[in-house]
Short mmCIF file of C-alpha atoms in Angstrom, two decimals:
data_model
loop_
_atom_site.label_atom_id
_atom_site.label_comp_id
_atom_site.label_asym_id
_atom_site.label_seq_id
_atom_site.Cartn_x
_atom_site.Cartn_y
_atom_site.Cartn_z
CA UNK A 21 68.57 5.19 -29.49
CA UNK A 22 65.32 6.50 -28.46
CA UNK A 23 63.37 8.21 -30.97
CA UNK A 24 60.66 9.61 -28.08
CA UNK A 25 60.45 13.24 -27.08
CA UNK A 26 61.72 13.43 -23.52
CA UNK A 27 63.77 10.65 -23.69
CA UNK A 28 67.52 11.62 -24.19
CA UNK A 29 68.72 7.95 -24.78
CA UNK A 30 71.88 8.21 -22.57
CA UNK A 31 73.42 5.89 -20.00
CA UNK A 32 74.82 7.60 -17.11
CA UNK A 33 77.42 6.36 -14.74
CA UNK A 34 77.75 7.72 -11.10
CA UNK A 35 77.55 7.64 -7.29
CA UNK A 36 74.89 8.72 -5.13
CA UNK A 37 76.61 8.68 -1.74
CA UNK A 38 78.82 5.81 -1.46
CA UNK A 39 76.43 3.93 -3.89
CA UNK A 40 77.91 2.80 -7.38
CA UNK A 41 74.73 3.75 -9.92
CA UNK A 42 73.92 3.29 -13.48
CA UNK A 43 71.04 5.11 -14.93
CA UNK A 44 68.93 5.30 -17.97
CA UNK A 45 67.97 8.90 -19.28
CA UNK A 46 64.98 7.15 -21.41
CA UNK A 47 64.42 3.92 -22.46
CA UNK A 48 63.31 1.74 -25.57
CA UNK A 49 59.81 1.06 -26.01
CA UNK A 50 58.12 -1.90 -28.02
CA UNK A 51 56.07 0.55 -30.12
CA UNK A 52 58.75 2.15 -31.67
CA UNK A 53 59.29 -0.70 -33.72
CA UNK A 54 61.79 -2.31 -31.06
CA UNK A 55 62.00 -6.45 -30.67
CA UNK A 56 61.47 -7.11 -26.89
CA UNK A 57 65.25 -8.73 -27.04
CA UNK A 58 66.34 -5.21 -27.63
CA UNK A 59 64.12 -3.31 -25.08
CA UNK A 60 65.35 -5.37 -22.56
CA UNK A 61 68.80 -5.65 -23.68
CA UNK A 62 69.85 -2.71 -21.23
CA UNK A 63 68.60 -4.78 -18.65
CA UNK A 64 71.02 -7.68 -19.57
CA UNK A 65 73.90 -5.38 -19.60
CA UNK A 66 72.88 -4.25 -16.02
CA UNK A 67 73.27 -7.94 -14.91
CA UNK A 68 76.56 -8.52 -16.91
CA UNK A 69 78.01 -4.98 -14.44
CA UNK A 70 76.53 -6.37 -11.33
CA UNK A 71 73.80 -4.53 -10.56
CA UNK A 72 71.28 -5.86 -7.90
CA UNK A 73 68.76 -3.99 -7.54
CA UNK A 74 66.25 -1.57 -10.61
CA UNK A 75 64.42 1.14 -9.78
CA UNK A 76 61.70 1.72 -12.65
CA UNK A 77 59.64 4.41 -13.22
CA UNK A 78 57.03 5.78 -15.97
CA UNK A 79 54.22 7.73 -16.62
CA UNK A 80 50.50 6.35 -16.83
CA UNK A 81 47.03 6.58 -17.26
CA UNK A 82 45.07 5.88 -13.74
CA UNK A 83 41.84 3.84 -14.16
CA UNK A 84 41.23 4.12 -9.84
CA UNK A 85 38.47 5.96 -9.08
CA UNK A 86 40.79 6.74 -5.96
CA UNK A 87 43.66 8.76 -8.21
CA UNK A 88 44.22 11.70 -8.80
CA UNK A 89 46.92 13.25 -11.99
CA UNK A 90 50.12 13.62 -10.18
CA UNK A 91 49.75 10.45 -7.97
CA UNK A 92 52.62 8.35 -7.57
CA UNK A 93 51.62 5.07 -7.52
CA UNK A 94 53.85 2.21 -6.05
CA UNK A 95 53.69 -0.64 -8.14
CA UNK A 96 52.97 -3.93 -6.46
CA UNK A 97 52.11 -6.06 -9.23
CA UNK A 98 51.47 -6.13 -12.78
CA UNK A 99 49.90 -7.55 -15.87
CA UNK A 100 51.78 -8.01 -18.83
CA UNK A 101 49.24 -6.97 -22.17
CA UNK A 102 52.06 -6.94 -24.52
CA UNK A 103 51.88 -9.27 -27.91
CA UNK A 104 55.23 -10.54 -27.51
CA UNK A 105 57.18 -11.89 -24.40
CA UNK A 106 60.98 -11.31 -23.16
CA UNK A 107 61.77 -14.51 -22.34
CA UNK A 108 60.21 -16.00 -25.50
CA UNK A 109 63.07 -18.16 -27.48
CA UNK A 110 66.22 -19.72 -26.20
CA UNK A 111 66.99 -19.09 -22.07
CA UNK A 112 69.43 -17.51 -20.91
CA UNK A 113 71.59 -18.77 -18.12
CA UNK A 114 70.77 -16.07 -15.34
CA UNK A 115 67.35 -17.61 -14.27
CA UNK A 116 64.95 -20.60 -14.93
CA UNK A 117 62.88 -21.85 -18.00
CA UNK A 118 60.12 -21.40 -16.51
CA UNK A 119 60.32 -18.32 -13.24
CA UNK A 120 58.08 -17.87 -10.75
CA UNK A 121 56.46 -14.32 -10.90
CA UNK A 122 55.43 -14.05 -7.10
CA UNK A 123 57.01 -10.79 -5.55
CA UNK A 124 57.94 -9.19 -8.77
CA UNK A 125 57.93 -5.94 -7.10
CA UNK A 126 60.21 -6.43 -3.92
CA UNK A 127 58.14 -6.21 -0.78
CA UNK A 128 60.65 -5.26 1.53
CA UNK A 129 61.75 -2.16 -1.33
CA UNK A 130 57.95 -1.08 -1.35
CA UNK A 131 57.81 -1.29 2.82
CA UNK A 132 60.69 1.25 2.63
CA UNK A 133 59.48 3.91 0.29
CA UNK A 134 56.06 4.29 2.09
CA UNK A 135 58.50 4.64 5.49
CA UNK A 136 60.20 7.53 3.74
CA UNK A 137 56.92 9.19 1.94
CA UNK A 138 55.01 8.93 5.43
CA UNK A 139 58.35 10.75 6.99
CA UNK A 140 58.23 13.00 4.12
CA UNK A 141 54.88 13.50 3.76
CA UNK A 142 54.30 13.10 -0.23
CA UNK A 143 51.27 11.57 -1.01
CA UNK A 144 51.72 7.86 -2.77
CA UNK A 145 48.97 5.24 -3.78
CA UNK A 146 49.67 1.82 -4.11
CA UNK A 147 48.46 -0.54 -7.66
CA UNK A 148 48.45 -2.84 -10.43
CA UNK A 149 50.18 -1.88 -13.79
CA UNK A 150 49.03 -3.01 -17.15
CA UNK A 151 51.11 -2.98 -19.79
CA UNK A 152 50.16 -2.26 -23.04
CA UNK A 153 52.11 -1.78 -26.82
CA UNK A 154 50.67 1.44 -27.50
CA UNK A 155 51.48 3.93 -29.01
CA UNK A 156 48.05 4.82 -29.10
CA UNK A 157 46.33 6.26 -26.04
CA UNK A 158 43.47 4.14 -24.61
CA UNK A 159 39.54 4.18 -25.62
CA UNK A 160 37.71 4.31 -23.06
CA UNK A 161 36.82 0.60 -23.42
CA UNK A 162 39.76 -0.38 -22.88
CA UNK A 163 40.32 1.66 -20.10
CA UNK A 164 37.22 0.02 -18.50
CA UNK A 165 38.71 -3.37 -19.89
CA UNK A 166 41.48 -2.59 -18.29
CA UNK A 167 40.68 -1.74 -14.59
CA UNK A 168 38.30 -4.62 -14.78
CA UNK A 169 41.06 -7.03 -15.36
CA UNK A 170 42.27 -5.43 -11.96
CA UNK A 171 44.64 -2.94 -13.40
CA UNK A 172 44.99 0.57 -11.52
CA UNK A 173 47.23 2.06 -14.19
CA UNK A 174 48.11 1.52 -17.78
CA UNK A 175 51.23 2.24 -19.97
CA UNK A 176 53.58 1.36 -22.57
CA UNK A 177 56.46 0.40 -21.01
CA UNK A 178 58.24 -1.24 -17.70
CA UNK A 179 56.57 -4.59 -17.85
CA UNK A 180 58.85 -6.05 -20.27
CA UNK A 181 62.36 -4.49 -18.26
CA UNK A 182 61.03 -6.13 -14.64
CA UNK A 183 60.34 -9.61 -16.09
CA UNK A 184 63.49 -9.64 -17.44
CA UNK A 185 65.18 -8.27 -14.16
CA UNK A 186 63.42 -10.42 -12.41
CA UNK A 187 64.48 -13.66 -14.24
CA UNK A 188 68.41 -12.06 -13.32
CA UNK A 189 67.48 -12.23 -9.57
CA UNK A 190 67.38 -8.58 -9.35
CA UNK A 191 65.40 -6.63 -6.52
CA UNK A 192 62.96 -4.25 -8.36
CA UNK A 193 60.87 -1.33 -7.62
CA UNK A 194 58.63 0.55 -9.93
CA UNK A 195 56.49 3.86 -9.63
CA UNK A 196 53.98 4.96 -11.46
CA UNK A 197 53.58 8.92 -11.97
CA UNK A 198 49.39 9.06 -13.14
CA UNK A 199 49.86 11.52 -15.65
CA UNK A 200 46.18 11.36 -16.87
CA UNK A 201 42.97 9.75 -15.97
CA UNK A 202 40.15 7.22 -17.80
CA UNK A 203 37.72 6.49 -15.62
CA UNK A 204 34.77 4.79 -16.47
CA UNK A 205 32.19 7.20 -16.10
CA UNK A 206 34.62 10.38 -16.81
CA UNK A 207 36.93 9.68 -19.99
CA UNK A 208 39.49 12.61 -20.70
CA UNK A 209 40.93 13.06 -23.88
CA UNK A 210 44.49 13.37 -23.09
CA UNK A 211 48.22 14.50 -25.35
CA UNK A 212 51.79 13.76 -25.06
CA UNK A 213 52.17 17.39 -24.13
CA UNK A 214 50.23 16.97 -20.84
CA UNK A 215 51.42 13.47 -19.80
CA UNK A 216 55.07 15.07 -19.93
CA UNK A 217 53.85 18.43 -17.46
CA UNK A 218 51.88 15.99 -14.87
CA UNK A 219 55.19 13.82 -15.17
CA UNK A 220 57.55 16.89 -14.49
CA UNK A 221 55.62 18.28 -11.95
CA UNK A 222 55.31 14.83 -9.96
CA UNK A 223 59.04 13.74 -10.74
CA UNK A 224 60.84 15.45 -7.84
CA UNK A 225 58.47 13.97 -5.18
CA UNK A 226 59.47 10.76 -7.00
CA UNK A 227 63.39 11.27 -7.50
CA UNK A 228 63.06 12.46 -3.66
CA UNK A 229 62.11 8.43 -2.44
CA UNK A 230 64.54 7.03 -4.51
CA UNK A 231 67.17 8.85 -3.41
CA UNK A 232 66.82 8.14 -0.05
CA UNK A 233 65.78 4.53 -0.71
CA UNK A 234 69.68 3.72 -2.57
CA UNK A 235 71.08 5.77 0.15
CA UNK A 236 69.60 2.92 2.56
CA UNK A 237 70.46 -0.39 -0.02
#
């Protein structure tokens, strides 16, 4: 189970509309002492019950001069920072040795929640994630590291969950809620305590899109 504070470690089964969903309240993170096999193993099970298309989301540090905490940042790409890699060891069956990484982040998914945020009018930002081991928070070298590499937003999760996803053939779409801020010439110290108000504040807004988005898939 998780052992993070504000994530309840249950797997809920239900429908939203006439859509069949599963969903994750909180997920398994690397730094917790997890092996990638079993952060992603949720993922697997996903596959093995059919499901074709993930909707991620997490909470991150914005390194975009352009951001601003409470953003929700579309994810469009990402870069994958973490010591140890999903696929690493034997393949499995549901994709290739070697997949391509082009489109991660499904284009036509991403076209679809700007649609409803422009109808809607919430505010969204599009970016790059970086993922990172944590658990600490970033210096503010890395932060400038970081957006230098051509990263908009950092965090310690996510990456791992899409590659794997991905390598199932499953449609994915991620968004970032910027919880905090390290810009280069500003850094901000930052706690647990606030990442988890900026993420509950910002989290309807969010929950809003992706409703409407599995209403239309």
């Amino acid at each position: 189970m998780s052992t993070v504070e504000g994530h309840a470690g249950k797997l809920i089964f239900g429908k939203l509309g006439d859509k069949d969903i599963m969903a994750m309240e909180g997920r398994f993170h690397y730094y917790e002492g997890y092996s990638m096999k079993e952060v992603t193993f949720p993922i697997r099970v996903m596959y093995e019950l059919g499901i074709k298309t993930l909707f991620v989301s997490n909470a991150s540090g914005g390194m975009n001069p352009e951001f601003k905490i409470g953003d929700l940042m579309i994810i469009t790409d990402h870069i994958n920072f973490f010591p140890e890699h999903p696929l690493r060891g034997k393949n499995f069956p549901t994709g290739p040795r070697f997949p391509d990484m082009h489109e991660t982040y499904d284009h036509a998914l991403i076209a679809q929640a700007d649609k409803i945020a422009e109808e809607k009018g919430i505010r969204v930002v599009h970016g790059v994630y970086i993922g990172v081991q944590g658990p600490t928070f970033e210096t503010p070298a890395e932060y400038k590291m970081y957006h230098r590499l051509g990263a908009d937003a950092v965090g310690m999760s996510t990456v791992p969950e899409v590659i794997v996803a991905h390598h199932c053939g499953i449609k994915t779409f991620g968004i970032s809620i910027i919880t905090d801020l390290g810009l280069e010439d500003t850094p901000v110290e930052v706690s647990h305590e606030e990442v988890q108000i900026a993420a509950n504040n910002a989290q309807p807004l969010m929950t809003e899109i992706m409703r409407e988005m599995i209403k239309n898939n």
